Amino acid sequence: MRSRRGATVALVAGGGAVTTMLVGLVTNAVSAQSHWPSWLGWLQAHPWLSFVMLGVVTAGLTALLAALDDHRTPGRSPEPTVRPDDGSGPPGAALVLRSLPRDTTAFTDRSAELELLVSSVRASQENDEALPVHVIDGMPGVGKTTFAVHAGHVLSERFPDGQLFVNLNGHTTGRSPVQATEALASLLTAAGVPTQQIPVGDDVGAITEARAAMWRSRLAGKKALLILDNAASYRQFEPLLPGGSGCLVLVTSRKRLAVHEEVVLPVEALPPDHAVDLFVRLSGRPADTLDRDVIEELVRLCGYLPLGVSLLAARLRHHPSWSVEDLRERLVAARGRLGELRAGERGVAATFDLSYRDLAPERQRFFQSLGFYPGTDLDAYVGAALGAVSRAGARQQLDALYDAHLIDEHPGSRYRLHDLLRDYARGLADEGDSMDHVQAVQRVCTYYLAALAVANGHIVRDGAGGPPPPDSASQMEIPAVESRTAALGWLENERPNVLACIREANGLALHDLVIRLAAAMAPFLRQAGPWDQAVGLHRTAAEAARHTGDQRALAGALTELGVVRRFMAAYPEATEALNEAVTQYEAAGDRRGKADALNQAGIVWYLTADNDAGARAQTEALALYRELGDRHGQANSLADLGMVRRQTSRFDASIEAQSEALSIYRELGDRYGEANSLRDLGIVHCLMGEYALATQRQREAFDIYKELDDRAHQAYALNELGVVRRLTGDLDGARDAHTQALEHYTDLGDRFGRANSIRHLGVLDRLSGDAPTAIRVLEEALETYRDLGSRGGEAASLSELGVARGLVGEQDGAVETFRQSLEILRELGDRCGEAEVLNHWGALLRRSGDLAAGRGRFEQALRLARDVRCPLETARALEGIGRCDWTVDGPARAEGPLREAVTVYRQLGVSASVDDIERLLVSQAG
């Protein structure tokens, strides 16, 4: 396939060169200054001949490119192509099974193909060679998937690191082929990669490459089996190929996709005798009671395809009174009814028709309803909604259809139609009332709204799981979901199906359902991601709301879009969406919605250091929540306002806001909110030098996070505990806390948290005397902060990096990093952080002998630290001033500021600094 692409490129390049030359001859024919050499001069003198040659070259090139085009094969209709993922439509998701589907009893002798595959795998493994991709191609119904699954079971012991099965929907009626980026997200999730670690963004090509690289890294050195079923093209599945040599990939497709790089395993129709044997085995009757000649005719009529043979045998098994002659008569009659189809299609479709007509009328109606289902697989609850029957009735119908070989069963009591049977069911359904389709989609969407409302009750903090489902949802039977873990598991399993239903509803202009489903999926996608999928969903919901003119729904979709954009650190886009949401809520007269949007906008402004705007937004949101009596909204705004006050070093105001938020969270029983406020209070107390209280608050927060099994926030609390331990001289305890936090963040894929832990560990390296290691570690943290757009993290890293560079003699580099850090901190309004950098800079100047300049930096730091009540930086500034005075003017002038520094250090419990200064004072007294 790669060689085919190379040939295409070469032809395009060669043809382009010839075309350019001929155009040049024509355009230069009238030029007296430009003359072409040799025989080209004759062509230049006869330009019309150049036109003729130009046409011939163009036509020839077009024909050659068409011949090389792998999107069509002779005598076949155009195949589905992978849709361009431009973000214009609702998002999709791939269905990934973490284990192989069940091996089928209908598998018949494919010994030659199986031996070829097993031998190829064995030879590669024994010779320690990379396993090639094995492409299994063949016509519809020939048994490609059945063969791949059976081979997977046979080979599974050779691949102990896992087996994954992915349906790429390359030829599934009513479904677009799965995008590589969507499949990669699902594969990474199935392989245990935390959602936060999966790359997201708007550049689909870049994101696909990043996810593919992560997927290859994840499988490096592993022995895993991957079945990529129903591929549309090589381009679709190429990014999904593992990079390691020990993984086996089996690809099934109706198209011939591969060339020399892959092993091609064509699966043909069964040999006649094998088809007869399969029929006899599945019919459940002794071979000597059946007329073999008639059976040979039956299997010939259905094209020797396993799918058709299985259905025919099932019909005979379910009708003990029928003879094979009776079955033949019915099959011939069915073929007559399908005379407009081509011969090969007619044979298989006739077996479908015979099986369908053998069903009871209510079962026929149920089977037809499956043709309307947009999803990939379904359970009895979905079946009940589709067929407008009870769950028990749906279970009975699904079991009967499975017995009749009209549907396949997957693990977990889930069912799926073969693509050909889906086509057939859709065709039957399309013959009826067009409203049946709309009503079936409405019912299944309503079911999902009812089920999502229950699931959201377990995963949303305040229990508000989006808008209430329609009144008709109360009639739907839904699965029992009794815990957060169960809710998340159900949501992950149903994600591809819900998104497919949203896509179908959007295509049918069922805008209200699109809006409701998007809002109901929002809490899960906030937590589970991938966030680019959430962006596509909320854009679709916003467009649906614009169609209906529903301002409140539009505002809700924009708010969710803004939240997800914030998660992606796309702050300008988040601000734009949230500002429009505020406007729409205001126009709709929805004060609660406006408050929610203001609260979210305030968070974005806090993150982008627009502290004035952040404070205004939170203050306005708080006023609205108080008017509405919304206690939870009040707590959220107060907590976020407290963070803004902390960032601007208004510590008393921060504690006041955060303490009120904490009281409300406790009143409401919101343990998450309580823990978050405790943690932020601990940070403020640490900045104020109240280390005992800071430790208490962080321990309280950590205990709640542990109770909630929230490892991410446990790590945040551990980092803050580490900071307090470092400041109080417990460097070993600090390293333990930061190392634990780093392990959590690495497992969770939280890059921001990981950068925080790395930065703190770099500070410990510097304090332990290993400045070179500190520089390397701090530069790693700095790079991550810049990549994430974290200005606060960048400033903190630059400050510490300046100290470490100064210790190894990089004076100029240290000064430059201090300057950069101060610039950012002044933008943020972080005066305590500014005082810290000035103290570091002053210490650098003092050590280098520039005492006057150093004292000037310490004086600036002292003014700032006293102004914002930052005692640690106050003590450091006083110590710096005292040491400068000691060197310049002697102990008499220095003793005052040094003893004042000792007093503050002693209040803070920073005994090491107290001891250092007292030794200096004692040396002079001696």
GROMACS .gro file of C-alpha atoms in nm, residues 493-860:
model
  368
  493ASN     CA    1  -1.998   0.144   2.790
  494GLU     CA    2  -2.286   0.346   2.647
  495ARG     CA    3  -2.083   0.647   2.533
  496PRO     CA    4  -2.056   0.536   2.165
  497ASN     CA    5  -2.426   0.455   2.151
  498VAL     CA    6  -2.542   0.781   2.309
  499LEU     CA    7  -2.322   0.984   2.076
  500ALA     CA    8  -2.456   0.784   1.779
  501CYS     CA    9  -2.812   0.860   1.893
  502ILE     CA   10  -2.729   1.231   1.917
  503ARG     CA   11  -2.589   1.219   1.565
  504GLU     CA   12  -2.905   1.044   1.438
  505ALA     CA   13  -3.135   1.285   1.623
  506ASN     CA   14  -2.943   1.577   1.479
  507GLY     CA   15  -2.986   1.435   1.128
  508LEU     CA   16  -3.360   1.401   1.188
  509ALA     CA   17  -3.379   1.761   1.317
  510LEU     CA   18  -3.489   1.642   1.662
  511HIS     CA   19  -3.322   1.948   1.811
  512ASP     CA   20  -3.478   1.929   2.157
  513LEU     CA   21  -3.343   1.577   2.207
  514VAL     CA   22  -2.998   1.682   2.085
  515ILE     CA   23  -2.993   1.966   2.339
  516ARG     CA   24  -3.115   1.747   2.625
  517LEU     CA   25  -2.878   1.459   2.553
  518ALA     CA   26  -2.578   1.688   2.520
  519ALA     CA   27  -2.660   1.850   2.855
  520ALA     CA   28  -2.709   1.508   3.014
  521MET     CA   29  -2.373   1.381   2.883
  522ALA     CA   30  -2.190   1.698   2.993
  523PRO     CA   31  -2.111   1.592   3.354
  524PHE     CA   32  -1.957   1.264   3.238
  525LEU     CA   33  -1.754   1.422   2.958
  526ARG     CA   34  -1.629   1.690   3.198
  527GLN     CA   35  -1.477   1.415   3.411
  528ALA     CA   36  -1.399   1.142   3.160
  529GLY     CA   37  -1.324   1.332   2.839
  530PRO     CA   38  -1.179   1.330   2.588
  531TRP     CA   39  -1.250   1.700   2.590
  532ASP     CA   40  -1.230   1.751   2.214
  533GLN     CA   41  -1.523   1.506   2.192
  534ALA     CA   42  -1.710   1.723   2.444
  535VAL     CA   43  -1.635   2.036   2.239
  536GLY     CA   44  -1.793   1.878   1.931
  537LEU     CA   45  -2.098   1.773   2.129
  538HIS     CA   46  -2.162   2.115   2.283
  539ARG     CA   47  -2.110   2.289   1.949
  540THR     CA   48  -2.377   2.061   1.804
  541ALA     CA   49  -2.610   2.140   2.094
  542ALA     CA   50  -2.551   2.513   2.050
  543GLU     CA   51  -2.636   2.489   1.681
  544ALA     CA   52  -2.952   2.292   1.763
  545ALA     CA   53  -3.054   2.561   2.012
  546ARG     CA   54  -3.000   2.830   1.749
  547HIS     CA   55  -3.234   2.637   1.518
  548THR     CA   56  -3.506   2.634   1.782
  549GLY     CA   57  -3.444   2.987   1.907
  550ASP     CA   58  -3.411   2.856   2.263
  551GLN     CA   59  -3.188   3.116   2.430
  552ARG     CA   60  -3.168   2.927   2.760
  553ALA     CA   61  -3.058   2.606   2.588
  554LEU     CA   62  -2.806   2.798   2.378
  555ALA     CA   63  -2.662   2.958   2.690
  556GLY     CA   64  -2.636   2.619   2.862
  557ALA     CA   65  -2.450   2.467   2.567
  558LEU     CA   66  -2.215   2.767   2.552
  559THR     CA   67  -2.147   2.743   2.925
  560GLU     CA   68  -2.050   2.377   2.893
  561LEU     CA   69  -1.838   2.461   2.589
  562GLY     CA   70  -1.659   2.730   2.790
  563VAL     CA   71  -1.594   2.492   3.080
  564VAL     CA   72  -1.441   2.228   2.854
  565ARG     CA   73  -1.235   2.490   2.673
  566ARG     CA   74  -1.099   2.595   3.012
  567PHE     CA   75  -1.002   2.235   3.084
  568MET     CA   76  -0.813   2.238   2.753
  569ALA     CA   77  -0.638   2.563   2.855
  570ALA     CA   78  -0.796   2.730   2.550
  571TYR     CA   79  -0.870   3.041   2.754
  572PRO     CA   80  -0.965   3.290   2.477
  573GLU     CA   81  -1.220   3.044   2.335
  574ALA     CA   82  -1.349   2.972   2.686
  575THR     CA   83  -1.393   3.342   2.758
  576GLU     CA   84  -1.574   3.400   2.429
  577ALA     CA   85  -1.819   3.114   2.490
  578LEU     CA   86  -1.887   3.212   2.852
  579ASN     CA   87  -1.936   3.580   2.773
  580GLU     CA   88  -2.194   3.487   2.509
  581ALA     CA   89  -2.357   3.251   2.759
  582VAL     CA   90  -2.393   3.537   3.008
  583THR     CA   91  -2.555   3.751   2.738
  584GLN     CA   92  -2.797   3.475   2.634
  585TYR     CA   93  -2.897   3.396   2.993
  586GLU     CA   94  -2.956   3.765   3.056
  587ALA     CA   95  -3.178   3.789   2.746
  588ALA     CA   96  -3.371   3.481   2.859
  589GLY     CA   97  -3.418   3.623   3.209
  590ASP     CA   98  -3.242   3.321   3.364
  591ARG     CA   99  -3.060   3.458   3.667
  592ARG     CA  100  -2.935   3.122   3.793
  593GLY     CA  101  -2.787   3.039   3.454
  594LYS     CA  102  -2.626   3.381   3.435
  595ALA     CA  103  -2.472   3.327   3.778
  596ASP     CA  104  -2.334   2.989   3.672
  597ALA     CA  105  -2.179   3.136   3.359
  598LEU     CA  106  -2.032   3.429   3.554
  599ASN     CA  107  -1.882   3.188   3.806
  600GLN     CA  108  -1.716   2.989   3.528
  601ALA     CA  109  -1.597   3.305   3.350
  602GLY     CA  110  -1.447   3.425   3.677
  603ILE     CA  111  -1.245   3.105   3.705
  604VAL     CA  112  -1.103   3.161   3.356
  605TRP     CA  113  -1.008   3.520   3.442
  606TYR     CA  114  -0.840   3.395   3.761
  607LEU     CA  115  -0.637   3.148   3.556
  608THR     CA  116  -0.536   3.416   3.307
  609ALA     CA  117  -0.436   3.660   3.584
  610ASP     CA  118  -0.714   3.909   3.510
  611ASN     CA  119  -0.782   3.931   3.881
  612ASP     CA  120  -1.001   4.241   3.868
  613ALA     CA  121  -1.231   4.082   3.612
  614GLY     CA  122  -1.229   3.757   3.808
  615ALA     CA  123  -1.326   3.932   4.131
  616ARG     CA  124  -1.605   4.126   3.957
  617ALA     CA  125  -1.749   3.812   3.799
  618GLN     CA  126  -1.747   3.617   4.126
  619THR     CA  127  -1.893   3.908   4.321
  620GLU     CA  128  -2.176   3.949   4.069
  621ALA     CA  129  -2.240   3.573   4.065
  622LEU     CA  130  -2.245   3.568   4.446
  623ALA     CA  131  -2.504   3.846   4.457
  624LEU     CA  132  -2.728   3.658   4.212
  625TYR     CA  133  -2.696   3.332   4.407
  626ARG     CA  134  -2.788   3.514   4.729
  627GLU     CA  135  -3.097   3.668   4.564
  628LEU     CA  136  -3.199   3.319   4.448
  629GLY     CA  137  -3.123   3.152   4.779
  630ASP     CA  138  -2.884   2.912   4.601
  631ARG     CA  139  -2.655   2.804   4.883
  632HIS     CA  140  -2.437   2.580   4.672
  633GLY     CA  141  -2.385   2.853   4.414
  634GLN     CA  142  -2.293   3.092   4.695
  635ALA     CA  143  -2.032   2.849   4.826
  636ASN     CA  144  -1.878   2.802   4.481
  637SER     CA  145  -1.851   3.176   4.417
  638LEU     CA  146  -1.711   3.243   4.763
  639ALA     CA  147  -1.449   2.969   4.722
  640ASP     CA  148  -1.344   3.100   4.381
  641LEU     CA  149  -1.341   3.458   4.510
  642GLY     CA  150  -1.115   3.342   4.793
  643MET     CA  151  -0.870   3.205   4.536
  644VAL     CA  152  -0.861   3.539   4.354
  645ARG     CA  153  -0.798   3.719   4.683
  646ARG     CA  154  -0.516   3.476   4.764
  647GLN     CA  155  -0.357   3.529   4.422
  648THR     CA  156  -0.350   3.903   4.486
  649SER     CA  157  -0.205   3.849   4.838
  650ARG     CA  158  -0.520   3.976   5.011
  651PHE     CA  159  -0.493   3.700   5.266
  652ASP     CA  160  -0.744   3.823   5.525
  653ALA     CA  161  -1.011   3.869   5.257
  654SER     CA  162  -0.924   3.528   5.114
  655ILE     CA  163  -0.967   3.356   5.451
  656GLU     CA  164  -1.297   3.535   5.509
  657ALA     CA  165  -1.444   3.423   5.174
  658GLN     CA  166  -1.306   3.071   5.193
  659SER     CA  167  -1.423   3.021   5.553
  660GLU     CA  168  -1.778   3.122   5.460
  661ALA     CA  169  -1.766   2.881   5.165
  662LEU     CA  170  -1.643   2.605   5.396
  663SER     CA  171  -1.931   2.664   5.636
  664ILE     CA  172  -2.187   2.637   5.354
  665TYR     CA  173  -2.028   2.324   5.206
  666ARG     CA  174  -2.045   2.159   5.550
  667GLU     CA  175  -2.405   2.269   5.589
  668LEU     CA  176  -2.491   2.108   5.253
  669GLY     CA  177  -2.284   1.795   5.315
  670ASP     CA  178  -2.070   1.864   5.006
  671ARG     CA  179  -1.752   1.680   5.099
  672TYR     CA  180  -1.569   1.778   4.780
  673GLY     CA  181  -1.638   2.145   4.835
  674GLU     CA  182  -1.540   2.113   5.201
  675ALA     CA  183  -1.207   1.951   5.111
  676ASN     CA  184  -1.130   2.208   4.840
  677SER     CA  185  -1.191   2.500   5.079
  678LEU     CA  186  -0.981   2.336   5.350
  679ARG     CA  187  -0.695   2.289   5.106
  680ASP     CA  188  -0.706   2.650   4.987
  681LEU     CA  189  -0.725   2.775   5.346
  682GLY     CA  190  -0.415   2.567   5.417
  683ILE     CA  191  -0.231   2.741   5.134
  684VAL     CA  192  -0.323   3.085   5.268
  685HIS     CA  193  -0.223   2.995   5.624
  686CYS     CA  194   0.112   2.871   5.490
  687LEU     CA  195   0.169   3.201   5.309
  688MET     CA  196   0.088   3.383   5.633
  689GLY     CA  197   0.342   3.171   5.821
  690GLU     CA  198   0.078   2.986   6.026
  691TYR     CA  199   0.238   2.649   5.956
  692ALA     CA  200   0.066   2.443   6.227
  693LEU     CA  201  -0.276   2.556   6.108
  694ALA     CA  202  -0.173   2.505   5.745
  695THR     CA  203  -0.069   2.146   5.823
  696GLN     CA  204  -0.397   2.080   6.001
  697ARG     CA  205  -0.605   2.209   5.709
  698GLN     CA  206  -0.410   2.007   5.451
  699ARG     CA  207  -0.441   1.689   5.658
  700GLU     CA  208  -0.817   1.743   5.693
  701ALA     CA  209  -0.846   1.794   5.317
  702PHE     CA  210  -0.631   1.490   5.242
  703ASP     CA  211  -0.846   1.267   5.466
  704ILE     CA  212  -1.164   1.372   5.285
  705TYR     CA  213  -1.008   1.319   4.943
  706LYS     CA  214  -0.899   0.974   5.055
  707GLU     CA  215  -1.250   0.899   5.175
  708LEU     CA  216  -1.379   1.005   4.833
  709ASP     CA  217  -1.109   0.801   4.656
  710ASP     CA  218  -0.996   1.114   4.470
  711ARG     CA  219  -0.627   1.053   4.400
  712ALA     CA  220  -0.580   1.374   4.203
  713HIS     CA  221  -0.680   1.596   4.493
  714GLN     CA  222  -0.496   1.374   4.740
  715ALA     CA  223  -0.185   1.461   4.540
  716TYR     CA  224  -0.261   1.834   4.558
  717ALA     CA  225  -0.291   1.811   4.938
  718LEU     CA  226   0.032   1.610   4.958
  719ASN     CA  227   0.219   1.878   4.763
  720GLU     CA  228   0.096   2.149   4.999
  721LEU     CA  229   0.193   1.939   5.301
  722GLY     CA  230   0.537   1.899   5.145
  723VAL     CA  231   0.574   2.276   5.115
  724VAL     CA  232   0.493   2.326   5.485
  725ARG     CA  233   0.740   2.054   5.584
  726ARG     CA  234   1.014   2.213   5.372
  727LEU     CA  235   0.955   2.557   5.522
  728THR     CA  236   0.973   2.414   5.874
  729GLY     CA  237   1.299   2.230   5.800
  730ASP     CA  238   1.170   1.874   5.751
  731LEU     CA  239   1.332   1.815   5.413
  732ASP     CA  240   1.300   1.435   5.423
  733GLY     CA  241   0.930   1.457   5.506
  734ALA     CA  242   0.884   1.711   5.229
  735ARG     CA  243   1.053   1.485   4.975
  736ASP     CA  244   0.832   1.192   5.077
  737ALA     CA  245   0.515   1.400   5.031
  738HIS     CA  246   0.619   1.543   4.693
  739THR     CA  247   0.732   1.201   4.568
  740GLN     CA  248   0.397   1.045   4.660
  741ALA     CA  249   0.217   1.331   4.486
  742LEU     CA  250   0.434   1.287   4.178
  743GLU     CA  251   0.347   0.916   4.160
  744HIS     CA  252  -0.026   0.997   4.178
  745TYR     CA  253  -0.002   1.265   3.911
  746THR     CA  254   0.202   1.043   3.681
  747ASP     CA  255  -0.051   0.760   3.710
  748LEU     CA  256  -0.339   1.002   3.648
  749GLY     CA  257  -0.173   1.185   3.361
  750ASP     CA  258  -0.217   1.524   3.533
  751ARG     CA  259   0.060   1.728   3.372
  752PHE     CA  260   0.001   2.042   3.576
  753GLY     CA  261   0.009   1.858   3.908
  754ARG     CA  262   0.313   1.663   3.796
  755ALA     CA  263   0.494   1.988   3.712
  756ASN     CA  264   0.414   2.120   4.060
  757SER     CA  265   0.565   1.811   4.224
  758ILE     CA  266   0.874   1.826   4.003
  759ARG     CA  267   0.924   2.194   4.088
  760HIS     CA  268   0.899   2.128   4.461
  761LEU     CA  269   1.147   1.840   4.432
  762GLY     CA  270   1.383   2.072   4.244
  763VAL     CA  271   1.373   2.316   4.535
  764LEU     CA  272   1.465   2.029   4.771
  765ASP     CA  273   1.756   1.933   4.543
  766ARG     CA  274   1.884   2.289   4.567
  767LEU     CA  275   1.847   2.300   4.946
  768SER     CA  276   2.027   1.966   4.969
  769GLY     CA  277   2.326   2.112   4.786
  770ASP     CA  278   2.271   1.954   4.444
  771ALA     CA  279   2.226   2.265   4.231
  772PRO     CA  280   2.295   2.096   3.892
  773THR     CA  281   2.017   1.844   3.950
  774ALA     CA  282   1.791   2.122   4.071
  775ILE     CA  283   1.850   2.315   3.747
  776ARG     CA  284   1.768   2.012   3.533
  777VAL     CA  285   1.451   1.933   3.729
  778LEU     CA  286   1.331   2.294   3.741
  779GLU     CA  287   1.385   2.337   3.366
  780GLU     CA  288   1.162   2.032   3.309
  781ALA     CA  289   0.889   2.187   3.524
  782LEU     CA  290   0.928   2.522   3.348
  783GLU     CA  291   0.885   2.362   3.006
  784THR     CA  292   0.562   2.193   3.116
  785TYR     CA  293   0.419   2.511   3.268
  786ARG     CA  294   0.489   2.702   2.948
  787ASP     CA  295   0.334   2.426   2.740
  788LEU     CA  296   0.020   2.439   2.957
  789GLY     CA  297   0.010   2.818   2.966
  790SER     CA  298   0.040   2.831   3.347
  791ARG     CA  299   0.182   3.176   3.421
  792GLY     CA  300   0.193   3.123   3.796
  793GLY     CA  301   0.381   2.796   3.762
  794GLU     CA  302   0.618   2.956   3.511
  795ALA     CA  303   0.696   3.241   3.751
  796ALA     CA  304   0.759   3.006   4.044
  797SER     CA  305   0.991   2.788   3.837
  798LEU     CA  306   1.184   3.087   3.706
  799SER     CA  307   1.232   3.218   4.060
  800GLU     CA  308   1.377   2.889   4.186
  801LEU     CA  309   1.578   2.840   3.868
  802GLY     CA  310   1.742   3.179   3.926
  803VAL     CA  311   1.853   3.072   4.274
  804ALA     CA  312   2.001   2.745   4.145
  805ARG     CA  313   2.180   2.914   3.855
  806GLY     CA  314   2.330   3.165   4.093
  807LEU     CA  315   2.471   2.883   4.306
  808VAL     CA  316   2.664   2.739   4.008
  809GLY     CA  317   2.801   3.079   3.907
  810GLU     CA  318   2.558   3.159   3.623
  811GLN     CA  319   2.511   3.519   3.742
  812ASP     CA  320   2.365   3.662   3.420
  813GLY     CA  321   2.132   3.367   3.369
  814ALA     CA  322   2.008   3.398   3.726
  815VAL     CA  323   1.937   3.771   3.691
  816GLU     CA  324   1.747   3.716   3.366
  817THR     CA  325   1.521   3.448   3.517
  818PHE     CA  326   1.451   3.673   3.818
  819ARG     CA  327   1.350   3.954   3.581
  820GLN     CA  328   1.117   3.723   3.386
  821SER     CA  329   0.962   3.590   3.705
  822LEU     CA  330   0.899   3.939   3.846
  823GLU     CA  331   0.734   4.050   3.523
  824ILE     CA  332   0.485   3.762   3.538
  825LEU     CA  333   0.417   3.800   3.911
  826ARG     CA  334   0.344   4.170   3.869
  827GLU     CA  335   0.097   4.084   3.591
  828LEU     CA  336  -0.066   3.833   3.827
  829GLY     CA  337  -0.072   4.076   4.118
  830ASP     CA  338   0.107   3.820   4.336
  831ARG     CA  339   0.291   4.055   4.573
  832CYS     CA  340   0.399   3.782   4.813
  833GLY     CA  341   0.558   3.593   4.523
  834GLU     CA  342   0.718   3.920   4.409
  835ALA     CA  343   0.871   3.968   4.754
  836GLU     CA  344   1.013   3.615   4.743
  837VAL     CA  345   1.187   3.677   4.408
  838LEU     CA  346   1.328   4.010   4.531
  839ASN     CA  347   1.470   3.832   4.835
  840HIS     CA  348   1.631   3.568   4.612
  841TRP     CA  349   1.776   3.841   4.390
  842GLY     CA  350   1.905   4.033   4.689
  843ALA     CA  351   2.078   3.719   4.821
  844LEU     CA  352   2.245   3.666   4.482
  845LEU     CA  353   2.375   4.027   4.476
  846ARG     CA  354   2.498   4.003   4.837
  847ARG     CA  355   2.694   3.684   4.765
  848SER     CA  356   2.849   3.845   4.455
  849GLY     CA  357   2.965   4.147   4.658
  850ASP     CA  358   2.717   4.406   4.526
  851LEU     CA  359   2.590   4.486   4.875
  852ALA     CA  360   2.422   4.818   4.796
  853ALA     CA  361   2.215   4.670   4.514
  854GLY     CA  362   2.140   4.364   4.726
  855ARG     CA  363   2.019   4.577   5.016
  856GLY     CA  364   1.796   4.768   4.775
  857ARG     CA  365   1.625   4.443   4.667
  858PHE     CA  366   1.578   4.339   5.029
  859GLU     CA  367   1.420   4.674   5.115
  860GLN     CA  368   1.174   4.639   4.826
   0.00000   0.00000   0.00000
